[in-house]
mmCIF file of C-alpha atoms and ligand atoms in Angstrom:
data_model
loop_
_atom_site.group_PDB
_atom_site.id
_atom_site.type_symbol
_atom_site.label_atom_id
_atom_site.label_comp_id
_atom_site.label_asym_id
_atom_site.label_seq_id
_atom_site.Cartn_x
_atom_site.Cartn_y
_atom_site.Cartn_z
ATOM 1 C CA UNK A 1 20.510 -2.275 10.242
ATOM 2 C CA UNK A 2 24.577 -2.236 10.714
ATOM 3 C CA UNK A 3 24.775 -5.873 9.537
ATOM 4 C CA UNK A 4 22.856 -5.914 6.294
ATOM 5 C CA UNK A 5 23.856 -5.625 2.602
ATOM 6 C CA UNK A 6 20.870 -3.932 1.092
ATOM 7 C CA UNK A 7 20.993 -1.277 4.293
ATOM 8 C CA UNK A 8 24.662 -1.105 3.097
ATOM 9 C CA UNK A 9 23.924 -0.162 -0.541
ATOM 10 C CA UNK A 10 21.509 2.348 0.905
ATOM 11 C CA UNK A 11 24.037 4.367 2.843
ATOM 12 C CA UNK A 12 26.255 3.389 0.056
ATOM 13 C CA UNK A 13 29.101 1.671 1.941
ATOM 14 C CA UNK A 14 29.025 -1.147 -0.530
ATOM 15 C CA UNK A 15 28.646 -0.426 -4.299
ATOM 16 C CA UNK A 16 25.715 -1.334 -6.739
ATOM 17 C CA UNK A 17 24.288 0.003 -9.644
ATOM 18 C CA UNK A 18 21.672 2.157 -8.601
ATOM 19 C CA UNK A 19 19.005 2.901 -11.706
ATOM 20 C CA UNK A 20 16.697 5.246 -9.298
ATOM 21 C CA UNK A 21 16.223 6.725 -5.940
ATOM 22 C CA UNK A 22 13.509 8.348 -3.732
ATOM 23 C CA UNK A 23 13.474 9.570 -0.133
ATOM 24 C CA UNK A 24 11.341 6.430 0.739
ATOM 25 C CA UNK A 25 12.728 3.994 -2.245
ATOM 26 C CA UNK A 26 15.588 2.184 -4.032
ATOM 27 C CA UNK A 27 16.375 0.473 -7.467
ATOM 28 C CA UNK A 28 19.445 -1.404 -8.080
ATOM 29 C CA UNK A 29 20.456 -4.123 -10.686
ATOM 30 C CA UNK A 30 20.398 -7.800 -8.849
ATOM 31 C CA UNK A 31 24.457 -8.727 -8.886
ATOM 32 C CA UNK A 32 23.492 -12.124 -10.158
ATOM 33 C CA UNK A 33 20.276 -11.290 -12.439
ATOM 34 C CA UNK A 34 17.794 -13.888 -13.956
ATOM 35 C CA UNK A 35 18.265 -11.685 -17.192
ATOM 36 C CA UNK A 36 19.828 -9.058 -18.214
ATOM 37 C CA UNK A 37 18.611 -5.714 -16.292
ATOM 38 C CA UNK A 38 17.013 -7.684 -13.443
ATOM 39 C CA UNK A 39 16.313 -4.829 -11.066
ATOM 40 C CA UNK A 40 15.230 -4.674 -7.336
ATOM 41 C CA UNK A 41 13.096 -2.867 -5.176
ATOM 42 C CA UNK A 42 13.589 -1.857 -1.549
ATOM 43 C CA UNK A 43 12.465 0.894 0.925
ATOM 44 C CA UNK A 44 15.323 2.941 2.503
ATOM 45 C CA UNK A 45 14.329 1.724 5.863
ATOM 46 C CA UNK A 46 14.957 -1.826 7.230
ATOM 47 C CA UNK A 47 11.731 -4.090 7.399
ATOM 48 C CA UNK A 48 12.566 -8.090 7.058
ATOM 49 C CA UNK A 49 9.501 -9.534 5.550
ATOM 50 C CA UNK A 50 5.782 -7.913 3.940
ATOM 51 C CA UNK A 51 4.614 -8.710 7.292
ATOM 52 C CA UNK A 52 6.922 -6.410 9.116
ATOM 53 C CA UNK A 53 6.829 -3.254 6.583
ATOM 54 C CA UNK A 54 4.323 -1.006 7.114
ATOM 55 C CA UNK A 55 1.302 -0.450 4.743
ATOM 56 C CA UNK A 56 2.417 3.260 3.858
ATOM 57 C CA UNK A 57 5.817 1.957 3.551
ATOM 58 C CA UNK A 58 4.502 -1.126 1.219
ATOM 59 C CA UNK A 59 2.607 1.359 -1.142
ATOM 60 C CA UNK A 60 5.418 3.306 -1.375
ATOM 61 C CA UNK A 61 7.313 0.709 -2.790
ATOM 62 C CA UNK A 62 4.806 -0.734 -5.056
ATOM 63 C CA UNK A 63 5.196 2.656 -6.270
ATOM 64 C CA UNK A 64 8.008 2.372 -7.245
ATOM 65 C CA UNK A 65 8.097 -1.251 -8.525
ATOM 66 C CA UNK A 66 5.139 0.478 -11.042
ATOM 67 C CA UNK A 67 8.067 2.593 -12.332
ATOM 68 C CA UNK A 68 10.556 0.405 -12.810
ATOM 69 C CA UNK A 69 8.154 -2.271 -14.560
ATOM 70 C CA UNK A 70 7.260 0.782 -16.579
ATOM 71 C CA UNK A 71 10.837 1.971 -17.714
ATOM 72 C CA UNK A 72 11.406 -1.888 -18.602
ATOM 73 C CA UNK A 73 8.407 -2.208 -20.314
ATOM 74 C CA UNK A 74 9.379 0.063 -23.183
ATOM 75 C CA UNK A 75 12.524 -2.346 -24.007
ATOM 76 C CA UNK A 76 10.836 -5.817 -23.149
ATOM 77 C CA UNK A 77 7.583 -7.463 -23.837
ATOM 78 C CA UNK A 78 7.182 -9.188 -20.324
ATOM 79 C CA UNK A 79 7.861 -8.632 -16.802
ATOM 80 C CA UNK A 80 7.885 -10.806 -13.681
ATOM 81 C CA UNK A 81 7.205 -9.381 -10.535
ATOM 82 C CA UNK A 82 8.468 -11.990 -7.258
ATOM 83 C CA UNK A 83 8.945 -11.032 -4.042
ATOM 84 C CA UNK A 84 9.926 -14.003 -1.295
ATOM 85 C CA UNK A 85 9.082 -13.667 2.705
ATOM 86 C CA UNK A 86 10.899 -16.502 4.723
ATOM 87 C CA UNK A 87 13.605 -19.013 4.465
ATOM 88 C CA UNK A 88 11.117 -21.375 3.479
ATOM 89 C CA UNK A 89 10.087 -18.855 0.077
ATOM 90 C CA UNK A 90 14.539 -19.064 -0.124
ATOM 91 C CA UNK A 91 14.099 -15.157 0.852
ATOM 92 C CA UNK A 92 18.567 -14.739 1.243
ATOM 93 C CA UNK A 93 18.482 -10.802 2.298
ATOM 94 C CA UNK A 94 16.637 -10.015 5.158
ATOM 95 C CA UNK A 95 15.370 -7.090 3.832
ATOM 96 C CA UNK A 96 12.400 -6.562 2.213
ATOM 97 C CA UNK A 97 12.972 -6.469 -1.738
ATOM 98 C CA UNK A 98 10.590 -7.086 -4.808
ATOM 99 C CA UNK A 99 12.485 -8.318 -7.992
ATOM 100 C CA UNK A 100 11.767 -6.950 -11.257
ATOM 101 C CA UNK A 101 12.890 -9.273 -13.733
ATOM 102 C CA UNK A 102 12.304 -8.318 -17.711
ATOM 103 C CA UNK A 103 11.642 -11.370 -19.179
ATOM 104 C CA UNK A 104 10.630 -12.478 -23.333
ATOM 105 C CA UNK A 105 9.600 -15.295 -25.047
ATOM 106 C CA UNK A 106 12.833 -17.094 -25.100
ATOM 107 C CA UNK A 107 14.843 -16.413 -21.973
ATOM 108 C CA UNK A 108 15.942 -19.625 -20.903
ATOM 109 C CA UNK A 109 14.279 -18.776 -17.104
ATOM 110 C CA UNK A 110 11.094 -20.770 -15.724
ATOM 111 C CA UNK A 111 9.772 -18.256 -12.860
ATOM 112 C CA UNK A 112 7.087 -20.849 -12.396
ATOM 113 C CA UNK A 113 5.664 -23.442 -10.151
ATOM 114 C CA UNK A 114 4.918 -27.260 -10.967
ATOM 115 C CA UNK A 115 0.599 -26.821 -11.016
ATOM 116 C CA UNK A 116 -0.927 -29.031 -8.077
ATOM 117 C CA UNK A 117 -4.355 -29.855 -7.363
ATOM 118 C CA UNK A 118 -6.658 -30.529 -4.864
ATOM 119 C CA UNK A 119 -8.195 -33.741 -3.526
ATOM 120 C CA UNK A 120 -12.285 -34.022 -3.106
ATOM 121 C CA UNK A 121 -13.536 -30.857 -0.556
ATOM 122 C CA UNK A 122 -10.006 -30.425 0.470
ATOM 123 C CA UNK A 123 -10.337 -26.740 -1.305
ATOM 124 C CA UNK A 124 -13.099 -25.569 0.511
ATOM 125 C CA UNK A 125 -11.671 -26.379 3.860
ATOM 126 C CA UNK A 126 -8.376 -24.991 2.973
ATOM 127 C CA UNK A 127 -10.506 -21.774 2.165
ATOM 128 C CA UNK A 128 -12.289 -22.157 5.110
ATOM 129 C CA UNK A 129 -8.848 -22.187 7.325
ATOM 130 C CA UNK A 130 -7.728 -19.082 5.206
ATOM 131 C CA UNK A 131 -10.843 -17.391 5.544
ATOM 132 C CA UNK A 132 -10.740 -17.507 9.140
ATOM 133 C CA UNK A 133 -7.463 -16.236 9.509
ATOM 134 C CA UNK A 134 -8.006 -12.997 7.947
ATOM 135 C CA UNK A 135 -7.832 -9.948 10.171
ATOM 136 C CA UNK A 136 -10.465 -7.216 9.384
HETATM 137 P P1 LIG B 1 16.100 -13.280 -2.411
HETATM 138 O O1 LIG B 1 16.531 -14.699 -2.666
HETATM 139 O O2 LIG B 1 14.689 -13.008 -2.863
HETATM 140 O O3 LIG B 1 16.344 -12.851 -0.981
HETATM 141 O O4 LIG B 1 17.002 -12.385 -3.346
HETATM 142 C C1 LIG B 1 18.154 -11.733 -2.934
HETATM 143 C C2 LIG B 1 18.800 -11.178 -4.174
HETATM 144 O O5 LIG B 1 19.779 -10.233 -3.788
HETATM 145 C C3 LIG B 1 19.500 -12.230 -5.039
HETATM 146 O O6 LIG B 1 18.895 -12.264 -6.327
HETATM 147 C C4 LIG B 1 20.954 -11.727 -5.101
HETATM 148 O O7 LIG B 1 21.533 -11.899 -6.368
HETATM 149 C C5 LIG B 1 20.801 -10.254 -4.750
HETATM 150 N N1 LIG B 1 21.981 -9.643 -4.136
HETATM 151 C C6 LIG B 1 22.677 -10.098 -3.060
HETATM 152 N N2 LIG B 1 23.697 -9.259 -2.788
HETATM 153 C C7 LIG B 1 23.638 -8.254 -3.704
HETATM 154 C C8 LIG B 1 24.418 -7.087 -3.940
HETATM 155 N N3 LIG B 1 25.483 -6.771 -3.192
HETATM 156 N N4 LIG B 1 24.070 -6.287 -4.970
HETATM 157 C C9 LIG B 1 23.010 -6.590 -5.752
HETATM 158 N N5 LIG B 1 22.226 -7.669 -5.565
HETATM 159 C C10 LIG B 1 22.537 -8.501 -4.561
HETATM 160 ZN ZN1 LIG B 2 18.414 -3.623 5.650
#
């Protein structure tokens, strides 16, 4: 897609740093990372959101995120794996990406969510509604 960044790293009009490559995948350090070799994950071909990318596509990339978290693993003790459809999720590159974000005990980032809860029954209908909404 002429007008996007990550498309433009792919055909390498724009410059990153790119730590590995595939005919179906990327890896390329986030310019502004959480910590320090923050990577992320993309397929060479355009697809905006996980519910636009095809399934052969997806586990090509998951693939590939396995590798990356793997290479990390050997200098870090934790990893953080986020990937964000939607402006709502604050998704900023409309193309799909997982991050891969090394993270340790100490490293100043939160990566977390304030934990809710739910009021009498309310779970099971919420189930209920995402129950039915699953295609077979
Ligand atoms: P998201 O908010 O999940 O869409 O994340 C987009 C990520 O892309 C952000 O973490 C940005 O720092 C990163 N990003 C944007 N432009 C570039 C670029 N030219 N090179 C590397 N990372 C980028
Ligand atoms: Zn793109």
């Amino acid at each position: 897609m002429s007008d996007c960044i990550f498309c433009k790293i792919i055909s390498k009009e724009i410059p990153s740093e790119i730590i590995y490559e595939d005919e179906n995948t990327l890896v390329f350090l986030d310019i502004n990372p959480a910590t320090k070799g923050h990577c992320l994950v993309i397929p060479k071909e355009h697809y905006e959101t996980i519910l636009d990318v095809p399934e052969d596509v997806l586990c090509k990339v998951i693939k590939t995120v396995k590798k990356i978290s793997s290479a990390l693993s050997k200098t870090n003790p934790g990893m953080s794996v986020v990937q964000s459809n939607g402006r709502a999720a604050h998704q900023e590159v409309d193309h799909i990406h997982f991050h891969v974000i090394p993270r340790s005990e100490n490293d100043g980032q939160l990566l977390t969510w304030k934990a809710g809860s739910y009021a009498e029954n309310e779970s099971k209908s919420i189930a209920n509604e995402i129950r039915s909404s699953i295609t077979p």
